[in-house]
Amino acid sequence: MKDTSKENLCNEQVFREFYKHHSRNLFNFMYYKCGNSEQASDYVQESFIRIFENCSKIIPSKAKSFLFTTANNLFLNVKKHDKVKLSYKEQQVSDGIEKEDPHFILREKEYMEQLQNAIANLTDAQREVFLLNRIDDKKYREIAEILNISQKAVEKRMMGALIKLREALGDNKV
Amino acid sequence: MENRDQILKWLNGELTPEELADFKITKDYQQLKPIVENSSHFEAPAFDEDANYRKLKEIMDNGEVESKESFGRFMYLKIAAVLVVVLATGMFFFLNKQERISTGTAEITLLDLPDESSIILNSDSRISYQPEIWGSERTIKLVGEAFFKVETGGDFTVKTENGKVKVVGTAFNVRSRNDEFRVWCYEGAVKVSFGDKEFLLKERQAFFGTQDTISKVLKFNEEIPVWAIQESTFEAVPLREVIRELEEQFDIEISTKNVNLEQLFTGSFSHSDMELALKAVTVPLQLQYVTEADKKIVLYEE
């Protein structure tokens, strides 16, 4: 008989690997939903505890989906959430614009604030799809798997987000 | 938007260089480019993976959550299982009843174990043990720091996330916080298991180990850990006894005038500062005190 105990999530090594692999992603995902990093950490914690509680029942290949679904359900039980705030990295400036140019820096700051506001005003469903793609570099297939919806639905939300953002930002440019 | 398919492919990184070149001249691209590109510069707040994992592991290791076994699909099996669970839980709770004690920040607790051994639990620490089987197995789980005074008997084991300490009868202090693991032996001898190594500590020897550094054994002099003697706490204790404790702690003599020695005192005093300690006791009871001579204090009521 094949010894599967080494592979299932009750094994600490396996569990640790699993945590390493998914905790940051799950945290981001939850943050895009609730906009509160403490709450997001709690969701992460609680979801991994559920995984551990059910470690003997979960097929390893389904564990990721179980994890994200659990977190999602936990979130659905709490309706209220904060406005999602994002910080941004200093940008690499191209097109010959001097980075020190105060006008440019101000414009950039304003633009990023507008953009961040527009993202916060997306529906929860649009925002999480859009940010998972933009910040976490996730492909539609993977997002569909995380959210437990079809790839078509992901694409629809993505387009919805783009249309709304374009409306909000208009012809503003950095 | 006219170029729906192209836009979606673009964001999914699926456009070939030729398709991308064609797409770049469209109005959609011009409008979406700043949105799409700048959005990638955002980031979610920091997430401390290691710290969060440690927290998680502490919860799991303390048996606050248990992994459940799955029970078949069929109803009768489920019913049978429920019965088994009810019986097993009963047995489990009878035999496996966990006693759990924890302390918060700036809180120290003194506990007596079933066999007269005692523990002083430092702040932000937790212990658990099974009182029902204490007679045959003296095992305690510890997170944080505690001082143990162990009555002679069978093996007495302290388990922590970092390592294990095994003794027969002695006094010792264990600190297991994050990946720091330290053990001080005050009386007798203790055996420390850390990783795959074992260390025997004799009286007044201490063991220091962390995951990354080489473990070492050192000598020390104190009689009892400093943290364990920093405060005396009383709950509805006659003033007479509180005064005795003050005298002992600060090596002073206290006499009283017009003071009811039987009145009850609830509170605590710090061992670090005598004036502060005297105030901690006298102010709530509306008493005054004067220093009459070196180490001689008089308490009186106005």
XYZ file of C-alpha atoms in Angstrom:
476
model
C 0.000 0.000 0.000
C 1.196 3.456 -0.860
C 1.991 5.619 2.102
C 0.157 8.849 1.447
C 0.684 10.370 4.857
C 3.876 11.976 3.597
C 1.941 13.869 0.975
C -1.141 14.975 2.820
C -1.429 18.251 4.613
C -1.371 16.705 8.079
C 2.359 16.368 7.545
C 3.986 19.483 8.937
C 6.562 19.759 6.187
C 3.885 19.583 3.526
C 1.715 22.041 5.394
C 4.591 24.492 5.781
C 5.337 24.305 2.045
C 1.687 24.821 1.267
C 1.615 27.846 3.556
C 4.741 29.305 1.995
C 3.305 28.887 -1.438
C -0.077 30.449 -0.915
C -0.154 32.688 2.155
C 1.051 35.867 0.475
C -1.285 35.384 -2.478
C -4.194 34.661 -0.217
C -3.386 37.728 1.855
C -3.400 39.966 -1.225
C -6.613 38.389 -2.457
C -8.303 39.013 0.869
C -6.897 42.522 1.071
C -8.371 43.394 -2.323
C -11.700 42.385 -0.861
C -11.667 43.918 2.593
C -9.123 46.736 2.384
C -7.847 46.064 5.887
C -4.570 44.274 6.329
C -5.251 43.116 9.871
C -8.528 41.605 8.814
C -6.862 40.076 5.781
C -4.236 38.405 8.022
C -7.005 37.045 10.214
C -8.760 35.562 7.203
C -5.482 33.972 6.134
C -4.929 32.543 9.595
C -8.462 31.231 9.898
C -8.413 29.658 6.438
C -5.188 27.783 7.120
C -6.615 26.555 10.407
C -9.609 25.166 8.491
C -7.194 23.446 6.130
C -5.353 21.941 9.046
C -8.564 20.810 10.714
C -9.540 19.004 7.550
C -6.077 17.976 6.445
C -6.888 14.283 6.217
C -9.929 14.895 4.014
C -8.401 17.288 1.528
C -6.868 15.957 -1.655
C -3.617 17.915 -2.074
C -4.439 18.907 -5.640
C -7.675 20.497 -4.417
C -6.144 22.152 -1.379
C -5.520 25.504 -3.015
C -9.053 25.787 -4.262
C -10.345 24.758 -0.823
C -8.148 27.391 0.801
C -9.315 30.270 -1.364
C -12.935 29.174 -1.259
C -12.791 28.990 2.528
C -11.322 32.470 2.763
C -13.915 33.760 0.341
C -16.727 32.264 2.400
C -15.325 33.709 5.581
C -15.362 37.099 3.909
C -18.914 36.700 2.667
C -20.058 36.277 6.249
C -18.822 39.757 7.021
C -20.557 42.253 4.808
C -18.961 45.487 5.787
C -15.484 46.352 4.617
C -13.046 49.231 4.402
C -12.157 51.172 1.328
C -9.317 49.367 -0.420
C -6.181 51.494 -0.229
C -3.050 50.695 -2.180
C 0.389 52.175 -2.043
C 2.557 52.340 -5.109
C 6.157 51.743 -5.969
C 8.328 54.536 -7.368
C 8.042 54.357 -11.106
C 10.743 53.958 -13.637
C 10.492 57.047 -15.720
C 11.030 56.817 -19.425
C 10.281 59.088 -22.378
C 13.042 61.477 -21.365
C 11.096 63.064 -18.523
C 13.308 64.145 -15.662
C 12.374 62.245 -12.567
C 13.078 65.252 -10.360
C 10.689 67.473 -12.319
C 8.287 68.623 -9.564
C 5.411 69.009 -12.013
C 5.842 65.502 -13.144
C 6.026 64.157 -9.594
C 2.888 66.077 -8.641
C 1.035 64.931 -11.736
C 2.078 61.380 -11.103
C 0.922 61.589 -7.512
C -2.413 63.038 -8.533
C -2.897 60.498 -11.236
C -2.073 57.583 -8.958
C -4.509 58.916 -6.394
C -7.262 59.163 -8.970
C -6.496 55.708 -10.228
C -6.447 54.286 -6.730
C -9.802 55.924 -6.044
C -11.282 54.587 -9.226
C -10.079 51.083 -8.326
C -11.589 51.399 -4.867
C -14.900 52.318 -6.496
C -15.042 49.209 -8.665
C -17.414 46.514 -7.513
C -15.751 43.951 -5.244
C -15.974 41.367 -8.008
C -14.346 43.623 -10.592
C -11.655 44.891 -8.256
C -10.372 41.522 -7.130
C -10.134 40.230 -10.694
C -8.437 43.390 -11.912
C -5.892 43.532 -9.076
C -5.096 39.829 -9.108
C -4.232 40.284 -12.760
C -2.380 43.594 -12.455
C -0.551 43.254 -9.136
C -0.217 39.519 -8.716
C 0.258 38.744 -12.415
C -2.384 36.057 -12.371
C -3.754 34.646 -15.607
C -7.524 34.442 -16.080
C -7.449 30.688 -15.707
C -5.852 30.937 -12.297
C -8.189 33.703 -11.164
C -11.136 31.578 -12.266
C -9.795 28.726 -10.172
C -9.290 30.921 -7.114
C -12.749 32.458 -7.331
C -14.413 29.244 -8.334
C -16.023 30.831 -11.411
C -15.614 30.298 -15.148
C -12.880 31.931 -17.180
C -15.583 33.676 -19.197
C -16.893 35.273 -16.026
C -13.395 36.459 -15.153
C -13.048 38.050 -18.590
C -16.401 39.740 -18.202
C -15.416 41.226 -14.852
C -12.104 42.322 -16.289
C -13.758 44.191 -19.135
C -16.251 45.695 -16.709
C -13.382 46.978 -14.607
C -11.557 48.451 -17.603
C -14.641 50.261 -18.869
C -15.317 51.750 -15.456
C -11.722 52.805 -14.958
C -11.547 54.399 -18.361
C -14.713 56.331 -17.605
C -13.317 57.508 -14.293
C -9.896 58.494 -15.558
C -11.033 59.890 -18.904
C -8.143 61.266 -20.897
C -6.010 61.995 -17.876
C -2.437 60.994 -18.333
C 0.603 60.999 -16.211
C -14.614 49.085 -26.556
C -14.092 47.691 -29.997
C -11.167 45.385 -29.478
C -12.493 43.260 -26.639
C -10.614 40.093 -27.565
C -7.358 41.895 -28.140
C -7.636 43.770 -24.858
C -8.263 40.591 -22.940
C -5.407 38.784 -24.641
C -3.129 41.742 -24.016
C -3.797 41.686 -20.261
C -3.309 37.942 -20.162
C 0.023 38.243 -21.975
C -1.264 36.248 -24.948
C -0.648 38.647 -27.839
C 2.087 37.742 -30.288
C 4.534 40.585 -31.097
C 2.755 41.170 -34.416
C -0.682 41.280 -32.832
C 0.665 43.609 -30.161
C 2.052 45.983 -32.777
C -1.343 46.067 -34.516
C -3.114 46.609 -31.224
C -0.837 49.451 -30.158
C -2.167 51.790 -32.821
C -5.772 51.486 -31.636
C -7.521 54.138 -29.552
C -8.383 51.523 -26.930
C -4.714 50.883 -26.318
C -3.879 54.580 -26.030
C -6.600 55.067 -23.451
C -6.035 51.925 -21.444
C -2.256 51.930 -21.411
C -1.809 54.389 -18.499
C -4.516 52.648 -16.478
C -3.212 49.168 -17.060
C 0.459 50.006 -16.654
C 0.106 52.216 -13.618
C -2.137 49.742 -11.832
C 0.729 47.293 -11.805
C 2.729 49.737 -9.700
C 0.332 49.409 -6.827
C 1.030 46.954 -4.085
C -0.923 45.428 -1.240
C 0.367 46.151 2.295
C 3.217 44.120 3.730
C 2.490 40.630 4.945
C 4.950 39.036 7.354
C 4.789 35.433 6.277
C 7.111 34.016 8.929
C 5.532 35.841 11.857
C 2.074 34.801 10.719
C 3.167 31.216 10.334
C 4.618 31.171 13.832
C 1.317 32.452 15.235
C -0.564 29.850 13.273
C 1.716 27.085 14.412
C 1.373 28.087 18.038
C -2.377 27.773 17.772
C -2.099 24.385 16.092
C 0.547 23.026 18.443
C -1.403 23.937 21.513
C -4.160 21.599 20.527
C -6.605 24.471 20.202
C -7.417 23.018 16.839
C -7.283 19.342 15.991
C -7.322 17.817 12.587
C -10.490 15.803 12.162
C -10.704 12.415 10.529
C -13.285 11.931 7.795
C -16.064 9.463 8.368
C -17.424 7.653 5.323
C -20.393 8.652 3.261
C -23.293 6.640 4.519
C -25.828 7.775 6.975
C -25.692 4.743 9.247
C -21.973 5.054 9.342
C -22.377 8.659 10.272
C -24.794 7.783 13.042
C -22.474 5.101 14.314
C -19.667 7.569 14.089
C -21.586 10.124 16.106
C -22.081 7.540 18.853
C -18.436 6.649 18.768
C -17.523 10.282 18.910
C -19.801 10.930 21.859
C -18.307 8.008 23.786
C -14.813 8.785 22.692
C -15.189 12.424 23.544
C -16.402 11.482 26.974
C -13.390 9.244 27.455
C -11.177 11.796 25.860
C -12.353 14.519 28.178
C -12.122 12.239 31.161
C -8.617 11.072 30.414
C -7.418 13.921 28.339
C -8.898 16.871 30.131
C -6.549 19.714 29.453
C -5.814 22.272 32.059
C -4.757 25.479 30.341
C -3.367 28.556 31.960
C -2.148 31.654 30.189
C -0.884 35.067 31.186
C -1.224 38.415 29.440
C 1.277 41.210 29.157
C 2.766 42.269 32.524
C 1.025 39.443 34.328
C 2.741 36.729 36.317
C 0.904 33.763 37.792
C 1.837 31.237 40.441
C 0.335 27.766 40.027
C 0.385 24.576 42.011
C 0.391 21.289 40.155
C -1.402 18.185 41.483
C 1.776 16.818 43.107
C 2.823 19.995 44.947
C 5.223 20.969 42.215
C 4.777 24.617 41.370
C 5.150 26.886 38.385
C 5.604 30.609 38.079
C 4.346 31.580 34.664
C 5.894 34.718 33.181
C 3.926 37.239 31.141
C 2.653 36.377 27.648
C 3.031 32.669 28.252
C 0.843 29.583 28.180
C 1.000 26.132 29.663
C -1.262 23.130 29.371
C -1.226 19.711 31.018
C -3.528 16.810 31.760
C -4.448 16.648 35.436
C -6.163 13.220 35.127
C -2.984 11.416 34.222
C -0.620 13.624 36.170
C 0.182 10.785 38.558
C 1.644 8.630 35.784
C 2.828 11.227 33.337
C 4.067 14.601 34.382
C 4.178 16.447 31.047
C 3.593 20.118 30.442
C 3.411 22.053 27.215
C 4.879 25.519 27.405
C 4.813 28.528 25.130
C 6.765 31.449 26.549
C 8.613 31.380 29.833
C 8.111 29.705 33.186
C 9.988 28.780 36.346
C 9.412 25.241 37.610
C 9.944 23.851 41.069
C 9.475 20.128 40.803
C 8.760 17.674 43.610
C 10.683 14.423 43.472
C 8.817 11.730 41.542
C 8.749 10.193 38.083
C 9.928 11.986 34.969
C 8.796 15.556 34.694
C 8.852 16.838 31.113
C 8.414 20.314 29.689
C 7.684 20.304 25.967
C 8.109 23.410 23.852
C 8.175 24.131 20.180
C 11.948 24.499 20.308
C 12.989 21.659 22.526
C 12.301 19.495 25.540
C 13.449 19.535 29.146
C 13.333 16.425 31.292
C 13.945 16.268 35.029
C 13.336 14.216 38.124
C 13.189 16.735 40.966
C 14.613 20.203 40.724
C 14.024 23.896 40.077
C 14.550 25.354 36.643
C 13.429 28.083 34.286
C 12.475 27.538 30.645
C 12.107 30.255 28.058
C 10.826 29.292 24.641
C 9.873 32.407 22.747
C 9.916 32.489 18.943
C 12.946 30.415 18.080
C 14.861 31.308 21.222
C 15.240 28.427 23.662
C 16.894 28.915 27.054
C 16.948 26.805 30.153
C 18.365 27.708 33.555
C 18.842 24.980 36.163
C 18.576 26.299 39.743
C 18.628 23.023 41.696
C 19.326 19.372 40.876
C 19.936 18.549 37.230
C 17.957 18.737 34.012
C 18.310 17.183 30.617
C 17.665 19.453 27.614
C 16.816 18.072 24.174
C 17.362 20.570 21.406
C 17.240 19.463 17.796
C 18.938 16.081 17.816
C 21.310 16.951 20.651
C 20.979 16.478 24.386
C 22.596 18.570 27.102
C 22.813 17.793 30.793
C 22.630 20.896 32.993
C 23.814 20.798 36.589
C 22.978 23.292 39.293
C 23.537 26.928 38.230
C 24.124 26.066 34.603
C 22.149 27.553 31.774
C 21.546 26.459 28.213
C 21.165 29.012 25.391
C 20.123 27.944 21.925
C 18.499 29.359 18.804
C 17.988 27.710 15.440
C 20.917 29.484 13.799
C 23.582 29.706 16.477
C 25.662 27.112 18.201
C 24.093 26.144 21.489
C 26.093 26.701 24.626
C 26.047 25.959 28.336
C 26.961 28.761 30.739
C 27.250 29.318 34.486
C 25.099 31.805 36.390
C 24.531 32.961 39.984
C 21.021 34.141 40.698
C 18.795 32.197 43.120
C 15.555 32.536 41.216
C 14.755 34.266 37.919
C 14.511 38.032 38.327
C 11.186 38.199 36.564
C 9.646 35.758 39.006
C 10.274 37.898 42.071
C 9.273 41.265 40.864
C 5.848 41.541 42.388
C 3.718 40.286 45.254
C 0.011 40.058 44.682
C -2.723 39.746 47.282
C -6.389 39.102 47.134
C -8.351 39.883 50.273
C -5.393 39.157 52.538
C -5.198 40.566 56.104
C -2.885 43.572 56.311
C -0.807 41.715 58.886
C 0.394 39.311 56.204
C 0.958 42.007 53.639
C 3.198 43.782 56.126
C 5.144 40.606 56.746
C 5.683 40.272 53.027
C 6.868 43.882 52.781
C 9.315 43.298 55.633
C 10.673 40.239 53.924
C 10.952 41.724 50.481
C 12.756 44.878 51.517
C 14.482 43.645 54.629
C 12.815 46.270 56.841
C 10.913 46.394 60.147
C 7.425 47.790 60.149
C 5.557 48.844 63.259
C 2.019 50.220 63.383
C 0.023 52.783 65.342
C -3.796 52.760 65.381
C -3.935 50.437 62.433
C -6.393 47.593 62.085
C -4.153 44.689 61.118
C -7.081 42.462 60.225
C -8.433 44.667 57.450
C -8.201 43.039 54.070
C -5.911 44.184 51.290
C -6.283 43.456 47.596
C -3.566 44.601 45.265
C 0.094 44.129 44.567
C 3.429 45.763 45.108
C 6.573 45.838 43.042
C 9.839 44.527 44.473
C 11.984 46.994 42.628
C 11.166 50.120 44.643
C 10.399 50.222 48.370
C 8.764 53.673 48.432
C 6.514 52.660 45.578
C 5.629 49.403 47.302
C 4.787 51.153 50.577
C 2.540 53.572 48.705
C 0.894 50.743 46.820
C -0.181 49.282 50.142
C -0.868 52.389 52.254
C -2.674 54.644 49.799
C -5.603 52.307 49.061
C -6.033 51.689 52.806
C -5.749 55.414 53.595
C -2.762 54.955 55.845
C 0.336 57.102 56.290
C 3.899 56.030 56.894
C 7.121 57.573 58.132
C 10.662 56.313 58.138
C 11.759 56.392 61.751
C 15.269 55.124 61.354
C 17.202 53.168 58.806
C 15.048 50.190 57.864
C 12.398 51.062 60.449
C 9.015 52.167 59.160
C 5.911 53.189 61.095
C 2.436 52.891 59.609
C -0.334 54.958 61.164
C -3.837 56.136 60.573
C -4.558 59.843 60.700
